[in-house]
mmCIF file of C-alpha atoms and ligand atoms in Angstrom:
data_model
loop_
_atom_site.group_PDB
_atom_site.id
_atom_site.type_symbol
_atom_site.label_atom_id
_atom_site.label_comp_id
_atom_site.label_asym_id
_atom_site.label_seq_id
_atom_site.Cartn_x
_atom_site.Cartn_y
_atom_site.Cartn_z
ATOM 1 C CA MET U 1 -3.751 -18.930 -0.207
ATOM 2 C CA SER U 2 -0.928 -16.605 -1.007
ATOM 3 C CA HIS U 3 0.129 -15.771 -4.524
ATOM 4 C CA ASN U 4 3.729 -14.960 -5.196
ATOM 5 C CA THR U 5 4.137 -12.066 -7.772
ATOM 6 C CA ILE U 6 7.919 -11.858 -7.843
ATOM 7 C CA ALA U 7 8.475 -13.594 -11.212
ATOM 8 C CA ILE U 8 5.718 -11.492 -12.967
ATOM 9 C CA ASN U 9 7.110 -8.213 -11.558
ATOM 10 C CA GLN U 10 10.664 -8.993 -12.596
ATOM 11 C CA GLN U 11 9.470 -9.209 -16.261
ATOM 12 C CA MET U 12 8.255 -5.631 -16.219
ATOM 13 C CA ASP U 13 10.513 -3.625 -18.544
ATOM 14 C CA THR U 14 8.822 -0.199 -18.712
ATOM 15 C CA PHE U 15 11.654 1.556 -16.926
ATOM 16 C CA ASP U 16 14.550 -0.543 -18.392
ATOM 17 C CA GLY U 17 17.602 1.722 -18.829
ATOM 18 C CA HIS U 18 16.443 4.279 -16.265
ATOM 19 C CA HIS U 19 18.908 5.226 -13.556
ATOM 20 C CA SER U 20 16.181 6.138 -11.138
ATOM 21 C CA VAL U 21 12.334 5.553 -10.933
ATOM 22 C CA TRP U 22 9.581 7.202 -8.835
ATOM 23 C CA LEU U 23 7.709 4.749 -6.690
ATOM 24 C CA PHE U 24 4.311 5.789 -5.193
ATOM 25 C CA GLY U 25 3.416 4.335 -1.763
ATOM 26 C CA TYR U 26 -0.051 4.403 -0.265
ATOM 27 C CA GLY U 27 0.095 1.828 2.484
ATOM 28 C CA SER U 28 2.967 0.571 4.551
ATOM 29 C CA LEU U 29 5.279 2.167 1.964
ATOM 30 C CA ILE U 30 4.261 5.478 3.514
ATOM 31 C CA PHE U 31 5.247 4.726 7.031
ATOM 32 C CA LYS U 32 7.874 2.018 6.644
ATOM 33 C CA ALA U 33 10.601 3.036 4.193
ATOM 34 C CA ASP U 34 12.972 0.146 4.830
ATOM 35 C CA PHE U 35 14.867 0.760 1.526
ATOM 36 C CA PRO U 36 17.334 3.395 0.314
ATOM 37 C CA PHE U 37 15.831 6.360 -1.668
ATOM 38 C CA ILE U 38 17.284 9.453 -3.258
ATOM 39 C CA GLU U 39 14.402 11.784 -2.568
ATOM 40 C CA ARG U 40 10.983 11.553 -0.967
ATOM 41 C CA ARG U 41 8.005 13.780 -1.785
ATOM 42 C CA ALA U 42 4.312 13.853 -0.786
ATOM 43 C CA ALA U 43 2.274 12.989 -3.831
ATOM 44 C CA SER U 44 -0.966 11.498 -5.142
ATOM 45 C CA ILE U 45 -2.231 9.361 -7.967
ATOM 46 C CA ARG U 46 -5.623 9.824 -9.643
ATOM 47 C CA ASN U 47 -8.707 7.619 -10.158
ATOM 48 C CA TRP U 48 -7.776 5.123 -7.410
ATOM 49 C CA SER U 49 -9.046 4.750 -3.816
ATOM 50 C CA ARG U 50 -7.258 3.055 -0.939
ATOM 51 C CA ARG U 51 -9.096 0.055 0.547
ATOM 52 C CA PHE U 52 -8.329 -2.667 3.256
ATOM 53 C CA TRP U 53 -9.476 -5.310 0.804
ATOM 54 C CA GLN U 54 -6.254 -7.211 0.396
ATOM 55 C CA GLY U 55 -5.314 -10.291 2.491
ATOM 56 C CA SER U 56 -1.864 -10.472 4.134
ATOM 57 C CA HIS U 57 -0.511 -13.990 4.763
ATOM 58 C CA ASP U 58 3.182 -12.988 5.063
ATOM 59 C CA HIS U 59 3.245 -9.639 7.051
ATOM 60 C CA ARG U 60 0.163 -8.871 9.161
ATOM 61 C CA GLY U 61 -1.401 -12.348 9.197
ATOM 62 C CA THR U 62 -0.575 -15.981 8.527
ATOM 63 C CA GLU U 63 -1.486 -18.638 5.814
ATOM 64 C CA THR U 64 -4.311 -19.761 7.911
ATOM 65 C CA ALA U 65 -5.420 -16.419 9.414
ATOM 66 C CA PRO U 66 -4.649 -13.649 6.997
ATOM 67 C CA GLY U 67 -4.788 -10.060 8.018
ATOM 68 C CA ARG U 68 -6.106 -7.151 6.015
ATOM 69 C CA VAL U 69 -3.916 -4.511 4.308
ATOM 70 C CA VAL U 70 -4.517 -1.887 1.714
ATOM 71 C CA THR U 71 -4.696 -2.137 -1.988
ATOM 72 C CA LEU U 72 -6.166 0.378 -4.530
ATOM 73 C CA VAL U 73 -9.400 0.049 -6.319
ATOM 74 C CA GLN U 74 -10.340 1.985 -9.555
ATOM 75 C CA ASP U 75 -12.509 4.990 -8.636
ATOM 76 C CA ALA U 76 -13.059 7.571 -11.403
ATOM 77 C CA GLY U 77 -12.342 11.101 -10.138
ATOM 78 C CA ALA U 78 -10.805 9.962 -6.832
ATOM 79 C CA GLU U 79 -7.373 11.041 -5.685
ATOM 80 C CA CYS U 80 -5.212 8.895 -3.421
ATOM 81 C CA TYR U 81 -2.600 10.620 -1.304
ATOM 82 C CA GLY U 82 0.645 9.034 -0.263
ATOM 83 C CA MET U 83 4.419 9.246 -0.493
ATOM 84 C CA ALA U 84 6.606 9.069 -3.636
ATOM 85 C CA TYR U 85 10.248 7.873 -3.469
ATOM 86 C CA LEU U 86 12.882 8.276 -6.135
ATOM 87 C CA ILE U 87 14.806 4.976 -6.080
ATOM 88 C CA THR U 88 17.382 3.188 -8.139
ATOM 89 C CA PRO U 89 16.293 0.030 -10.025
ATOM 90 C CA GLU U 90 18.251 -2.248 -7.709
ATOM 91 C CA VAL U 91 15.768 -1.478 -4.907
ATOM 92 C CA PHE U 92 13.110 -3.359 -6.811
ATOM 93 C CA THR U 93 14.568 -6.714 -5.721
ATOM 94 C CA HIS U 94 13.701 -5.842 -2.161
ATOM 95 C CA LEU U 95 10.328 -4.297 -2.971
ATOM 96 C CA ASP U 96 9.163 -7.198 -5.108
ATOM 97 C CA HIS U 97 9.959 -9.528 -2.213
ATOM 98 C CA ARG U 98 8.137 -7.289 0.278
ATOM 99 C CA GLU U 99 5.116 -6.816 -1.971
ATOM 100 C CA LYS U 100 5.043 -10.386 -3.282
ATOM 101 C CA ASN U 101 1.613 -11.463 -1.851
ATOM 102 C CA GLY U 102 -0.468 -10.436 -4.846
ATOM 103 C CA TYR U 103 0.908 -6.968 -5.641
ATOM 104 C CA LEU U 104 1.803 -6.117 -9.262
ATOM 105 C CA ARG U 105 3.887 -3.161 -10.422
ATOM 106 C CA LEU U 106 1.773 -0.752 -12.461
ATOM 107 C CA ALA U 107 3.038 2.311 -14.363
ATOM 108 C CA THR U 108 1.104 5.487 -13.380
ATOM 109 C CA ASP U 109 1.328 9.242 -13.424
ATOM 110 C CA ILE U 110 2.412 10.579 -10.018
ATOM 111 C CA PHE U 111 1.328 14.134 -9.059
ATOM 112 C CA PHE U 112 3.506 16.006 -6.589
ATOM 113 C CA GLU U 113 2.293 18.609 -4.106
ATOM 114 C CA ASP U 114 4.098 21.424 -6.011
ATOM 115 C CA GLY U 115 2.208 20.708 -9.290
ATOM 116 C CA ASP U 116 4.959 18.733 -10.926
ATOM 117 C CA SER U 117 4.194 15.150 -12.225
ATOM 118 C CA ALA U 118 6.245 12.136 -13.403
ATOM 119 C CA LEU U 119 5.571 8.663 -14.694
ATOM 120 C CA GLY U 120 6.442 6.109 -12.075
ATOM 121 C CA LEU U 121 5.347 2.883 -10.455
ATOM 122 C CA VAL U 122 2.875 1.736 -7.843
ATOM 123 C CA TYR U 123 2.205 -1.787 -6.422
ATOM 124 C CA ILE U 124 -1.446 -2.768 -6.727
ATOM 125 C CA ALA U 125 -3.204 -6.053 -5.717
ATOM 126 C CA THR U 126 -6.031 -6.437 -8.156
ATOM 127 C CA GLU U 127 -9.217 -8.439 -7.390
ATOM 128 C CA ASP U 128 -8.027 -11.422 -9.386
ATOM 129 C CA ASN U 129 -5.106 -12.239 -7.026
ATOM 130 C CA GLU U 130 -5.574 -15.178 -4.778
ATOM 131 C CA ALA U 131 -5.073 -13.165 -1.572
ATOM 132 C CA PHE U 132 -7.751 -10.670 -2.392
ATOM 133 C CA LEU U 133 -10.533 -10.458 0.291
ATOM 134 C CA GLY U 134 -12.723 -7.750 -1.130
ATOM 135 C CA ALA U 135 -15.194 -5.393 0.297
ATOM 136 C CA ALA U 136 -16.611 -5.484 3.818
ATOM 137 C CA THR U 137 -18.044 -2.868 6.104
ATOM 138 C CA GLU U 138 -15.492 -0.696 8.015
ATOM 139 C CA LEU U 139 -16.776 -2.268 11.261
ATOM 140 C CA ASP U 140 -16.167 -5.870 10.006
ATOM 141 C CA ILE U 141 -12.767 -4.830 8.740
ATOM 142 C CA ALA U 142 -11.937 -3.419 12.121
ATOM 143 C CA LEU U 143 -13.062 -6.675 13.884
ATOM 144 C CA HIS U 144 -10.891 -8.653 11.399
ATOM 145 C CA ILE U 145 -7.901 -6.415 11.897
ATOM 146 C CA ALA U 146 -8.224 -6.501 15.683
ATOM 147 C CA ARG U 147 -7.542 -10.269 15.840
ATOM 148 C CA ALA U 148 -4.887 -10.552 13.151
ATOM 149 C CA SER U 149 -1.223 -10.659 13.619
ATOM 150 C CA GLY U 150 1.857 -11.942 11.540
ATOM 151 C CA PRO U 151 5.649 -11.746 11.113
ATOM 152 C CA SER U 152 5.692 -7.940 10.617
ATOM 153 C CA GLY U 153 3.533 -7.401 13.776
ATOM 154 C CA HIS U 154 -0.027 -6.765 14.770
ATOM 155 C CA ASN U 155 -2.453 -5.944 11.984
ATOM 156 C CA ARG U 156 -3.887 -3.035 14.095
ATOM 157 C CA ASP U 157 -0.442 -1.358 14.217
ATOM 158 C CA TYR U 158 -0.385 -1.310 10.381
ATOM 159 C CA LEU U 159 -3.744 0.513 10.488
ATOM 160 C CA PHE U 160 -2.756 2.912 13.330
ATOM 161 C CA ASP U 161 0.651 3.706 11.603
ATOM 162 C CA LEU U 162 -1.071 4.328 8.275
ATOM 163 C CA ALA U 163 -3.720 6.688 9.918
ATOM 164 C CA ASP U 164 -0.885 8.590 11.706
ATOM 165 C CA ALA U 165 1.084 8.940 8.474
ATOM 166 C CA LEU U 166 -1.917 10.356 6.655
ATOM 167 C CA ARG U 167 -2.493 12.809 9.440
ATOM 168 C CA GLU U 168 1.119 13.884 9.200
ATOM 169 C CA LEU U 169 0.627 14.446 5.494
ATOM 170 C CA GLY U 170 -2.528 16.440 6.337
ATOM 171 C CA LYS U 171 -4.708 14.171 4.261
ATOM 172 C CA ASP U 172 -8.162 12.759 4.985
ATOM 173 C CA ASP U 173 -9.209 9.204 4.112
ATOM 174 C CA ALA U 174 -12.698 8.385 5.349
ATOM 175 C CA HIS U 175 -12.281 4.623 4.918
ATOM 176 C CA VAL U 176 -9.073 4.442 6.939
ATOM 177 C CA PHE U 177 -10.183 6.842 9.699
ATOM 178 C CA THR U 178 -13.542 5.135 10.132
ATOM 179 C CA ILE U 179 -11.827 1.744 10.600
ATOM 180 C CA GLU U 180 -9.448 3.399 13.053
ATOM 181 C CA GLN U 181 -12.330 4.847 15.065
ATOM 182 C CA HIS U 182 -13.982 1.370 15.287
ATOM 183 C CA LEU U 183 -10.667 -0.302 16.228
ATOM 184 C CA ARG U 184 -10.017 2.209 19.020
ATOM 185 C CA GLN U 185 -13.395 1.378 20.540
ATOM 186 C CA LEU U 186 -12.722 -2.444 20.616
ATOM 187 C CA PRO U 187 -11.729 -3.758 24.006
ATOM 188 C CA SER U 188 -8.444 -5.419 23.078
ATOM 189 C CA THR U 189 -6.825 -2.389 21.372
HETATM 190 C C1 LIG T 1 1.991 0.413 -0.592
HETATM 191 O O1 LIG T 1 2.244 0.783 0.532
HETATM 192 O O2 LIG T 1 2.135 1.266 -1.546
HETATM 193 C C2 LIG T 1 1.527 -0.921 -0.988
HETATM 194 C C3 LIG T 1 0.814 -1.606 0.103
HETATM 195 C C4 LIG T 1 1.555 -1.972 1.338
HETATM 196 O O3 LIG T 1 2.709 -2.445 1.198
HETATM 197 O O4 LIG T 1 1.007 -1.746 2.437
#
C-alpha cells in the first residue's frame, strides 16, 4: 500500500519566513532535478546511510508490484554524499508531490565540500511508513529491481542513473555499487 505524506509535509514550519532553503538529495534528487534551483552544490549529511529499502508504487513500480528506491537509515558515524540545492519555498509543492509515497521532510545539517555547512531539509522514508520494504541482500534487491517498472520508467534505470551520478561526484557507495554489479550480470539488463 502507498502512503501519501503530502498533508504532513505541508504542516512543517521550520523554515517559515525563509526566502530560500537548502534541500539535500541522495537518490533521484541527485540525477533528476526537475525543479528550479538557485544554486547546486555537492554535499553530505552525517549519521545516515543510503539503502534501497523503500517501496515505490508511484514512480518505479505499481500498487501491486512496487519497485525499490532509496531512503536513509540511521547509521552513527556514516556520511551520505549527494547534491544540495538552494530552492525557494514554492518548490516544496512540487517536491511534496514527487516524494509523497512515504517520505517526510526532516531538518538536518548539510555539509558542503568546501567545509561550509547550513541547516536544510532532506526527504526520508522511515521504517514506519506503509511503503517501507526493509532490508534484503544486495542480490535480492537486484533481482527485485530487475523486474520492476512504473510511470517514471524502469526501476533498473533509477539504480543505474544513481550509480552514474555518484561516480560523477567521485563518491563510493558499496551498497549501490554492489546492487549495480549484480544487476549488470542479470540476463534482461
Ligand atoms: C532523494 O533523492 O533525496 C529522495 C529519494 C528519491 O526521490 O529518490
